[in-house]
Short mmCIF file of C-alpha atoms and ligand atoms in Angstrom, two decimals:
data_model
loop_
_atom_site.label_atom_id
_atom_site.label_comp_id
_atom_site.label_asym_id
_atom_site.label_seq_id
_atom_site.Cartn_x
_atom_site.Cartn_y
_atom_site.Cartn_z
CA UNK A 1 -14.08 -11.06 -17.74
CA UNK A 2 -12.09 -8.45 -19.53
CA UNK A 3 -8.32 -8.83 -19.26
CA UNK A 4 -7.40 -6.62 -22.83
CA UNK A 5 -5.08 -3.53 -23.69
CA UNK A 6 -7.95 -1.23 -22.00
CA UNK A 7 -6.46 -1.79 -18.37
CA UNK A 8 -2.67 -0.84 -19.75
CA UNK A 9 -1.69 -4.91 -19.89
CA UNK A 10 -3.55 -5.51 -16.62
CA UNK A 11 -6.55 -7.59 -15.57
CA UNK A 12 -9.78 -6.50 -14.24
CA UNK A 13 -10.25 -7.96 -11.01
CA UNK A 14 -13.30 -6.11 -10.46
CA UNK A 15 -15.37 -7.72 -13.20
CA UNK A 16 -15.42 -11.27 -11.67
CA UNK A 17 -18.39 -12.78 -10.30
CA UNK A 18 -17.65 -14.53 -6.73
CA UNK A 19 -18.08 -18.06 -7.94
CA UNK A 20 -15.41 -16.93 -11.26
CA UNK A 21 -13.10 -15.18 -8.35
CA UNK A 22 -13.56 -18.94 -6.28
CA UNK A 23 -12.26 -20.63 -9.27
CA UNK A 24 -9.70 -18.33 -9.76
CA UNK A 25 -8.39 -18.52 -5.99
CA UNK A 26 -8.78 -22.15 -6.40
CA UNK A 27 -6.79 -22.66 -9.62
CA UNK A 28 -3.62 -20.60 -7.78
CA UNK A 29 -3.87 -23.11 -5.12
CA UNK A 30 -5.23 -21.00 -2.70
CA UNK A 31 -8.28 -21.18 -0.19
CA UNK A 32 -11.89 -20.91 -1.69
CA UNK A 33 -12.41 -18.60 0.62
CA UNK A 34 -9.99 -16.03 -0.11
CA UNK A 35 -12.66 -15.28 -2.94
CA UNK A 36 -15.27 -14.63 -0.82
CA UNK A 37 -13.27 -12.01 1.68
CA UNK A 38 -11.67 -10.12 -1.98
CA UNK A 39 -15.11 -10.18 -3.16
CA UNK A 40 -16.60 -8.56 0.20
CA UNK A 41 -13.43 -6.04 0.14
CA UNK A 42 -13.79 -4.79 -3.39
CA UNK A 43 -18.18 -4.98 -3.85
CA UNK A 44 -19.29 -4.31 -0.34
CA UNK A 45 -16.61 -2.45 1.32
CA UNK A 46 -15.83 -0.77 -1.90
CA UNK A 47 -11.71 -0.84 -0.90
CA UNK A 48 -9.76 -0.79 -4.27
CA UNK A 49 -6.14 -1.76 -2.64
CA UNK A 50 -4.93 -4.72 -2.09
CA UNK A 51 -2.72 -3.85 0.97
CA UNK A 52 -5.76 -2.48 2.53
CA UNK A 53 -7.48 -6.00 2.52
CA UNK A 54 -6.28 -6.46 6.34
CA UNK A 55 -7.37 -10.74 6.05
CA UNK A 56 -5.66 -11.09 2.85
CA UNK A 57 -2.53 -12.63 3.10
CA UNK A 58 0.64 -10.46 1.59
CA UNK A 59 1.93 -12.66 -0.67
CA UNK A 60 -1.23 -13.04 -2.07
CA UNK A 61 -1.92 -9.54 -2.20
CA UNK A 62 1.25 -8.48 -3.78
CA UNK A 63 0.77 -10.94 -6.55
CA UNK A 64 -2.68 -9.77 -7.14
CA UNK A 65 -1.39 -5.85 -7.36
CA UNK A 66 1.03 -7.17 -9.82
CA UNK A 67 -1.23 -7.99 -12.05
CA UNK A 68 -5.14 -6.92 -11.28
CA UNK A 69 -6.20 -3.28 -11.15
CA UNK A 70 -9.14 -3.32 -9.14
CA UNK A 71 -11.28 0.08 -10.16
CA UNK A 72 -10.55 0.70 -13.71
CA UNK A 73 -12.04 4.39 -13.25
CA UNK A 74 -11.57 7.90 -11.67
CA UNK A 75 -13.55 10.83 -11.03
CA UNK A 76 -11.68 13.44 -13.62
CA UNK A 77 -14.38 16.20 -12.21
CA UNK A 78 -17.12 17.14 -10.75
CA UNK A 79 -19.89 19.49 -10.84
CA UNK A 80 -22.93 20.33 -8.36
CA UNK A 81 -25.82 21.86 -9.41
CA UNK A 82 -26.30 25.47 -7.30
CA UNK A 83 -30.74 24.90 -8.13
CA UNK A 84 -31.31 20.99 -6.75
CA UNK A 85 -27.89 19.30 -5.58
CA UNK A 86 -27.46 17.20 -8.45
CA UNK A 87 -23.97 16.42 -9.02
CA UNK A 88 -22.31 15.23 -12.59
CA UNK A 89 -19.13 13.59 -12.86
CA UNK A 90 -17.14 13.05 -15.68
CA UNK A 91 -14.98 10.13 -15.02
CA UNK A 92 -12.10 8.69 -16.80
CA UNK A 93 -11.40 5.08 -18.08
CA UNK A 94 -7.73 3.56 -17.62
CA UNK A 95 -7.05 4.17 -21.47
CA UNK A 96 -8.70 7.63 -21.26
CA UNK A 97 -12.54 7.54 -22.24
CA UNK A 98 -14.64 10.36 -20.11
CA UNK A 99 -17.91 9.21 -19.78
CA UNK A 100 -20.64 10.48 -17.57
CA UNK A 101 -22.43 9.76 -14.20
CA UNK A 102 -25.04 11.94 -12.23
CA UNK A 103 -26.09 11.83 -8.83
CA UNK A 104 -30.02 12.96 -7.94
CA UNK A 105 -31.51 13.33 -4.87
CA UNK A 106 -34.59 12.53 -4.31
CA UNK A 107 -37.15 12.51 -1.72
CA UNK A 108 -37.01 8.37 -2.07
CA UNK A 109 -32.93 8.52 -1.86
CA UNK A 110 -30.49 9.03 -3.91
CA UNK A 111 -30.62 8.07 -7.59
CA UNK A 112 -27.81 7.50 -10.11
CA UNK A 113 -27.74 7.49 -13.62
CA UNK A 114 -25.30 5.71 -15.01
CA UNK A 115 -22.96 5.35 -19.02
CA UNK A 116 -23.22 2.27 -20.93
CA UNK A 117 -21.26 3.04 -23.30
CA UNK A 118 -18.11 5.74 -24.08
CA UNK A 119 -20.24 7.35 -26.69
CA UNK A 120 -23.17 5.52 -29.04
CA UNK A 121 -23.98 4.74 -32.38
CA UNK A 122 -27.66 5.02 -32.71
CA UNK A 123 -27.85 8.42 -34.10
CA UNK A 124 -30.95 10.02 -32.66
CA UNK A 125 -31.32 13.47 -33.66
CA UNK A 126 -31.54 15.59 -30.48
CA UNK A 127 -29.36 13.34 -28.10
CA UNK A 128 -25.64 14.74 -27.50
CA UNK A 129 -24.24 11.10 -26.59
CA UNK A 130 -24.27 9.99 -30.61
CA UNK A 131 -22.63 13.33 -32.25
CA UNK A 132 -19.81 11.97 -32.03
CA UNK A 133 -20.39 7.82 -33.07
CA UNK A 134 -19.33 5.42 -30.77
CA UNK A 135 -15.53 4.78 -29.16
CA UNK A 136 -16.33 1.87 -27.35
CA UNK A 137 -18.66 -0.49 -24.97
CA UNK A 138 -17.51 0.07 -21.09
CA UNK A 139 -16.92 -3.72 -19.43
CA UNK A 140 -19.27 -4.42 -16.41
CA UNK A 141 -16.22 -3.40 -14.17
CA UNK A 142 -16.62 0.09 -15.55
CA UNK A 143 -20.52 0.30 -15.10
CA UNK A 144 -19.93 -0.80 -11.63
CA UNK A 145 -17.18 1.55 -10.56
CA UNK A 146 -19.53 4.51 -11.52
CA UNK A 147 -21.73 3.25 -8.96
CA UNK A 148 -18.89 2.80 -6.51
CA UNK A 149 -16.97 5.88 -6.77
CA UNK A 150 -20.42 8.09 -6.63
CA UNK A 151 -21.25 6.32 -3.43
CA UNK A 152 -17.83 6.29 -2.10
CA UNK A 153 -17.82 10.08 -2.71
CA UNK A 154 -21.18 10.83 -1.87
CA UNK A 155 -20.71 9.30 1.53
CA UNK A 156 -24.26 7.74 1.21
CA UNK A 157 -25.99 4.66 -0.18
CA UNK A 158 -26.97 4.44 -4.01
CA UNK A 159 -30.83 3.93 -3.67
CA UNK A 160 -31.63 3.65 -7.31
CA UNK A 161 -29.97 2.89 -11.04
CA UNK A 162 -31.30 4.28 -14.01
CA UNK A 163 -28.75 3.25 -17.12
CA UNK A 164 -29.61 6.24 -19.19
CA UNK A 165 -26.28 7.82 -19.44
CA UNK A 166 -24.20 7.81 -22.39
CA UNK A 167 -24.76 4.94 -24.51
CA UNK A 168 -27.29 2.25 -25.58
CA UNK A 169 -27.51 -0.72 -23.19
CA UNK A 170 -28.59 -3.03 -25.05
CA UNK A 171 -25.73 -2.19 -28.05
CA UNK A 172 -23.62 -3.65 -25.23
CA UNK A 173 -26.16 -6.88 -23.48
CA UNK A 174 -23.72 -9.00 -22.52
CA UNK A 175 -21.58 -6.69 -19.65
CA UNK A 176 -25.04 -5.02 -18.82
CA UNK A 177 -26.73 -8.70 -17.84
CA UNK A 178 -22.89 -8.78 -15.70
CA UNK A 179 -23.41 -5.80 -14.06
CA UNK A 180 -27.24 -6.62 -13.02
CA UNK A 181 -26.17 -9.46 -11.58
CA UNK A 182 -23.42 -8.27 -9.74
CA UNK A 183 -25.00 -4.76 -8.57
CA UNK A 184 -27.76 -6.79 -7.06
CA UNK A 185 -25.69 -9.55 -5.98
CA UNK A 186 -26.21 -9.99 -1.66
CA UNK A 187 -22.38 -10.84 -1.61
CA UNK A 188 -22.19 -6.80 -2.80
CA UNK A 189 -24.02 -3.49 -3.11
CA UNK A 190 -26.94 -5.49 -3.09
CA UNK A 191 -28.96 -3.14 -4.41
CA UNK A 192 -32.40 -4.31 -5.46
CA UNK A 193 -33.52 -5.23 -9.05
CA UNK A 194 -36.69 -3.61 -8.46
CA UNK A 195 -34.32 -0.28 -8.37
CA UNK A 196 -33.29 -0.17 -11.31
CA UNK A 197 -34.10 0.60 -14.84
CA UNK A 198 -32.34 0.08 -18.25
CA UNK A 199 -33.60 2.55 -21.06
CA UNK A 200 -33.51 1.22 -24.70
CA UNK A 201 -33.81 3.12 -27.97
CA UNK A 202 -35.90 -0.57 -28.33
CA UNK A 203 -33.13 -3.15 -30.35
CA UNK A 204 -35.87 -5.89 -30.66
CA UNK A 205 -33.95 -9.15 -30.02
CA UNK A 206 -32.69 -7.77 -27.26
CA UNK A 207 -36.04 -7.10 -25.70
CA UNK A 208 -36.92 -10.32 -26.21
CA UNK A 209 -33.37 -11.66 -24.70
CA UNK A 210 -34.28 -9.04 -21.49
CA UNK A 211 -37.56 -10.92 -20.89
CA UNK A 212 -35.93 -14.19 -21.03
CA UNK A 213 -33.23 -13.33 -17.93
CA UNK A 214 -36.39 -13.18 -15.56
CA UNK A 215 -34.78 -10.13 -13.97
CA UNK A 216 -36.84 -7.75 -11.55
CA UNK A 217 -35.13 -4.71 -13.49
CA UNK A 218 -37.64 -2.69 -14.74
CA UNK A 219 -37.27 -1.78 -19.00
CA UNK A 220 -37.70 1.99 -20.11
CA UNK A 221 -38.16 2.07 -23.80
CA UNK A 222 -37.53 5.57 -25.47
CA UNK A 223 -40.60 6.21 -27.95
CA UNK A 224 -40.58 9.63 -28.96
CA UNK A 225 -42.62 9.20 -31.71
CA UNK A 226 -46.07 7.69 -32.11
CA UNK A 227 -45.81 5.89 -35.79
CA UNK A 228 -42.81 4.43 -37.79
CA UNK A 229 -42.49 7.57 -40.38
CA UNK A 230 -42.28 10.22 -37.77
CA UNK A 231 -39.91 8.30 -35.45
CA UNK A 232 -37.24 7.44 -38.75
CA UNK A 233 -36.53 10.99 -39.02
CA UNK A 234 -35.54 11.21 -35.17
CA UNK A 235 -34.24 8.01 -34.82
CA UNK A 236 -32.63 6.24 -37.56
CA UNK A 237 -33.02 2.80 -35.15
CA UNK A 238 -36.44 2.94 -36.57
CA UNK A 239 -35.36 2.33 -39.94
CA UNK A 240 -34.31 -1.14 -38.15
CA UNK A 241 -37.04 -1.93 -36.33
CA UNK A 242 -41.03 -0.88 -36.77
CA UNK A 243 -43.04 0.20 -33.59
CA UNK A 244 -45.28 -2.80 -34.20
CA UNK A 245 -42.38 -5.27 -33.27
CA UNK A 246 -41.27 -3.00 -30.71
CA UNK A 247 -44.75 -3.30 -29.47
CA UNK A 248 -45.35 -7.28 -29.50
CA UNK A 249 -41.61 -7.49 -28.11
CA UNK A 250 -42.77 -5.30 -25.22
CA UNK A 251 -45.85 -7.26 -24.68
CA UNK A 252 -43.45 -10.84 -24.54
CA UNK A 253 -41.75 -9.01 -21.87
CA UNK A 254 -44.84 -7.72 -19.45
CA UNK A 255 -46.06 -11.11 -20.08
CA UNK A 256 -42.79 -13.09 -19.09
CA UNK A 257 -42.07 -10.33 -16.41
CA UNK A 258 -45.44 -9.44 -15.07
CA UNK A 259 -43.20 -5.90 -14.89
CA UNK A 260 -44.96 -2.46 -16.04
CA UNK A 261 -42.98 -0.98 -18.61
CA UNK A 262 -41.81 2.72 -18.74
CA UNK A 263 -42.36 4.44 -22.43
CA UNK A 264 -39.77 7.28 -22.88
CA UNK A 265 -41.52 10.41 -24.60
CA UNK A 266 -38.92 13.47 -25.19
CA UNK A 267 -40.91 16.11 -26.46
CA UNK A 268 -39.67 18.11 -29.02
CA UNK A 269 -41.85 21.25 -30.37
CA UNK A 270 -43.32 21.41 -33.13
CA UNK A 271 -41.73 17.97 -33.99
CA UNK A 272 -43.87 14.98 -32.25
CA UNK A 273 -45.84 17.43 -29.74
CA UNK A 274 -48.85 18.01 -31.48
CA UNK A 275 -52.60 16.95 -30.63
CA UNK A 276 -52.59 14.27 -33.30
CA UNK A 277 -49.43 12.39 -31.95
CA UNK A 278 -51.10 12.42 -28.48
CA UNK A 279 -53.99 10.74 -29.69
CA UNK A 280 -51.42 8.47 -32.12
CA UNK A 281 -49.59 7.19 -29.14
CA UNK A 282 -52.35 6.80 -26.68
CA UNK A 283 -53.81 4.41 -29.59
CA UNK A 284 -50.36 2.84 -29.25
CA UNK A 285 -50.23 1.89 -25.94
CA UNK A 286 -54.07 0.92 -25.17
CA UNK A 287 -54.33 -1.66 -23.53
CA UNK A 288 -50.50 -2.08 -22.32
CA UNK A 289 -49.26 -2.49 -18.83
CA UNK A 290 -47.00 0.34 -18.75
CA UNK A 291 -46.20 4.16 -17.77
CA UNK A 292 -45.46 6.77 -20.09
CA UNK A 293 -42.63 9.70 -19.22
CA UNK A 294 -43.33 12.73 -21.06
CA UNK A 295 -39.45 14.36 -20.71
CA UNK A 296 -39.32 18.02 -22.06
CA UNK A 297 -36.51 17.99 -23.95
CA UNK A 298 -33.18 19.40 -22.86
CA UNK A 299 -31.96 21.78 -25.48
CA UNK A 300 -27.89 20.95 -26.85
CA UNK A 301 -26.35 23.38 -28.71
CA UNK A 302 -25.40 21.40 -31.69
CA UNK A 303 -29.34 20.65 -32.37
CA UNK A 304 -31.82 22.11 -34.12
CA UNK A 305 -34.51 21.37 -31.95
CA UNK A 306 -36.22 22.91 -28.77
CA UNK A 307 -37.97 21.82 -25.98
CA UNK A 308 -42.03 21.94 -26.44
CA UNK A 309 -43.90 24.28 -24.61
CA UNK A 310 -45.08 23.92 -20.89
CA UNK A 311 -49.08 23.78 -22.26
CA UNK A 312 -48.16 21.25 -24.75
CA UNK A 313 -46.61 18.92 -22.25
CA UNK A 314 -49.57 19.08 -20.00
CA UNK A 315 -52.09 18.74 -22.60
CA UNK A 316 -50.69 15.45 -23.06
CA UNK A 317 -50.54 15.09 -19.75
CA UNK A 318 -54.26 15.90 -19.33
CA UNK A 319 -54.89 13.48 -22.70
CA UNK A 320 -53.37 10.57 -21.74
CA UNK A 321 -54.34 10.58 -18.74
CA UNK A 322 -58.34 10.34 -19.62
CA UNK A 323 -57.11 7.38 -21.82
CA UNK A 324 -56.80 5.63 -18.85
CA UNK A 325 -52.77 5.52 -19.07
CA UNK A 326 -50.44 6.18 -15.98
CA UNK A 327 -48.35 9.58 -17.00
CA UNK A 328 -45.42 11.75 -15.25
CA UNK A 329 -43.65 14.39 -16.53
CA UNK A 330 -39.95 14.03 -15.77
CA UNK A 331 -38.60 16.65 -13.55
CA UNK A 332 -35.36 18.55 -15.27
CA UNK A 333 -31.89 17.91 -13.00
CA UNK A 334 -29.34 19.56 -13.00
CA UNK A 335 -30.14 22.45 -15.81
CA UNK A 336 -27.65 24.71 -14.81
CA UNK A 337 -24.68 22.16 -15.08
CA UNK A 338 -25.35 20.44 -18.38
CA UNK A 339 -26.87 17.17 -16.91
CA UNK A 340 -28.40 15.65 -20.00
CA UNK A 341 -26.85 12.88 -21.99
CA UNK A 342 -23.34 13.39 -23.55
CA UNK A 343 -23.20 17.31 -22.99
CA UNK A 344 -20.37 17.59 -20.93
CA UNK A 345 -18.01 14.40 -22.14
CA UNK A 346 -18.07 16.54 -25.69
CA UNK A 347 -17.48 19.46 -24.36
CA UNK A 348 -14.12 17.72 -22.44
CA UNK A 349 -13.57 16.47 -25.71
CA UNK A 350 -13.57 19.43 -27.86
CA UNK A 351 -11.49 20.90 -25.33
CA UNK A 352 -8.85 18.27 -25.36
CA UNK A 353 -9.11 18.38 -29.08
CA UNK A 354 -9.92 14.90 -29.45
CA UNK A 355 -11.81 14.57 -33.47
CA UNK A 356 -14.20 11.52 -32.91
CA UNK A 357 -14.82 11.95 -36.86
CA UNK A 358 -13.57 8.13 -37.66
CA UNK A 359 -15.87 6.22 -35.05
CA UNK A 360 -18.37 3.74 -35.99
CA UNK A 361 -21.91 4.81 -36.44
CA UNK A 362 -25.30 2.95 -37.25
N1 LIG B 1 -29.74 4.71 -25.48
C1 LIG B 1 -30.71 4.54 -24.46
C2 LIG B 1 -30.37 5.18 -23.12
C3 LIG B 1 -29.68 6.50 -23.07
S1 LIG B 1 -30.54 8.01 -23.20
C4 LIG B 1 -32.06 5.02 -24.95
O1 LIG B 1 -32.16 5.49 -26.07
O2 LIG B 1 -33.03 4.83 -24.24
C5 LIG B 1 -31.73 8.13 -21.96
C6 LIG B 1 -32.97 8.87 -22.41
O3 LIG B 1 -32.70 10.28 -22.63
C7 LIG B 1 -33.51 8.35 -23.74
O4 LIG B 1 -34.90 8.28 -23.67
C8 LIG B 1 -33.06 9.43 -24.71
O5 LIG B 1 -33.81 9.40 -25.88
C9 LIG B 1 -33.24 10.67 -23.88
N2 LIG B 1 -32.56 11.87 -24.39
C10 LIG B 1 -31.45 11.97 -25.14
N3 LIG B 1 -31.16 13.25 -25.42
C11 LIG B 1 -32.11 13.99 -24.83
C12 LIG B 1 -32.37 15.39 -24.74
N4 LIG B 1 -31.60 16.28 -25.35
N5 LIG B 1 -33.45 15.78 -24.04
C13 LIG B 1 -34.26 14.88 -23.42
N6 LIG B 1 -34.06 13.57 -23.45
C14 LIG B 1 -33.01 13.11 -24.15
#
């Protein structure tokens, strides 16, 4: 649990687990129980003060609001999209990161997507998120109050997860595999593994690491490109790792899983939309249990590059699809209010004047 200088000298209650909470209760000499009723207050009932815990006894609750901030968050703003509902909120850390959360609906409920990190270092060349390198990893606390505060101000249930926000997951395993656990925990949201989805820009070891948890979460793994030289000049990750280990890492985990795995394809035109690349990646993932996303890409000002045409998306469509593979095309949220990765957080940036020039990169 995370009790450093990001909560202002103050402990984050909100990161433990129930049995760490038990312990906890138990070590101040107080009732095992206790744990259980904060736990229900704070992950199920989603109440952040203490003197609103009604079965909590007030000594124990002012000695807990001495030192414990419960949601280390807060919606800074909020936009809704006039086209499909889709709200984005910017939302602000206790030492002042804005990261981003959006809210889609959906005919199967409502779906949130959700930051990993307050900015990333992987680099890739069309993303907004990495422009400016990476301040820092959120805790679990902070992936879980983004849930929390969207369903708190949504007035409705989170349905489904998708961690494809700002950030790379898995540059930040250890609080992700926290907030899993706790986001699908019965004592809280409870909200089912099988809802939820962590997207990778595919840091091998961690892959493998993912398989070995034994988690119903399903993995997204963002492709873009259908052989090593291409994919280097997109995504400098791939100067890390090869598509072939990618590959046999992905096969470990459908193995150890039995779970289908989602391949991320943002296509970009003239860059990795042409004919040959279809045929490239459909060679690529013959033979795998998995679905491929074709996403056109959302244009940010600061790139070069443009989203490929309509008739290029569906040839793949068309091409994959007589390979035998399972193929959507991911339907754009939120257009008219920025809604893809990073856009907005650097636009509150720039306006706050905040330089990001010094932050660590890949
Ligand atoms: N770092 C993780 C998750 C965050 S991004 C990853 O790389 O998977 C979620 C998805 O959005 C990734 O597939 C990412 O490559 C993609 N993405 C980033 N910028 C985009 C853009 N401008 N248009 C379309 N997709 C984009």
């Amino acid at each position: 649990m995370n009790t450093d200088e990001k909560y202002n000298g103050y402990k984050d209650l909100m990161s433990f687990t129930k049995d760490e909470l038990t312990d906890y209760m138990i070590s101040l000499d107080e009732k095992g129980f206790r744990a259980a009723q904060i736990y229900e207050w704070i992950h199920k009932k989603l109440v952040f003060r203490y003197r609103n815990m009604t079965n909590i006894p007030k000594k124990l609750a002012a000695m807990l609001e001495e030192k414990y901030i419960i949601c280390p968050m807060h919606i800074e703003k909020k936009l809704v999209s006039q086209t499909d509902g889709t709200v984005k909120y910017l939302m602000c850390t206790a030492d002042g990161n804005i990261i981003e959360s959006v809210a889609m609906q959906y005919s199967y409920g409502m779906s949130v997507c959700i930051s990993s990190q307050a900015g990333c270092r992987m680099g890739c060349s069309f993303c907004a998120s990495t422009i400016m390198g990476l301040e820092r990893s959120l805790t679990a606390s902070e992936m879980l109050a983004q849930i929390y505060l969207i369903q708190k101000d949504m007035g409705k249930r989170v349905d489904n997860i998708v961690v494809m926000g700002i950030g790379e997951p898995f540059d930040n395993y250890n609080e992700l595999i926290r907030f899993l656990h706790m986001i699908s925990d019965e004592n809280g949201l409870n909200i089912s593994q099988r809802s939820i989805t962590v997207s990778t820009c595919g840091i091998v070891e961690r892959i493998y690491d993912f398989a070995d948890e034994e988690m119903a979460v399903t993995l997204a793994i963002s492709l873009h490109a259908p052989d090593d030289e291409l994919r280097k000049t997109i995504m400098p990750v791939a100067n890390r790792y090869s598509l072939d280990e990618i590959k046999k890492a992905c096969l470990y985990f459908t193995s150890k899983t039995g779970r289908r795995i989602t391949f991320e394809y943002a296509m970009i035109a003239g860059v990795n939309d042409t004919p040959e690349c279809a045929e490239k990646l459909a060679s690529y993932v013959k033979g795998m249990l998995c679905h491929i996303n074709l996403i056109p890409l959302n244009s940010v000002k600061e790139r070069e590059c443009r989203a490929s045409y309509a008739g290029a998306v569906r040839y793949f469509e068309k091409y994959l699809e007589k390979k035998q593979n399972n193929v959507t095309i991911r339907k754009g949220m939120g257009r008219d209010i920025e809604a893809a990765c990073g856009q907005l957080r650097r636009e509150c940036l720039e306006a706050k004047g905040k330089s990001f020039q010094e932050n660590e990169r890949m």
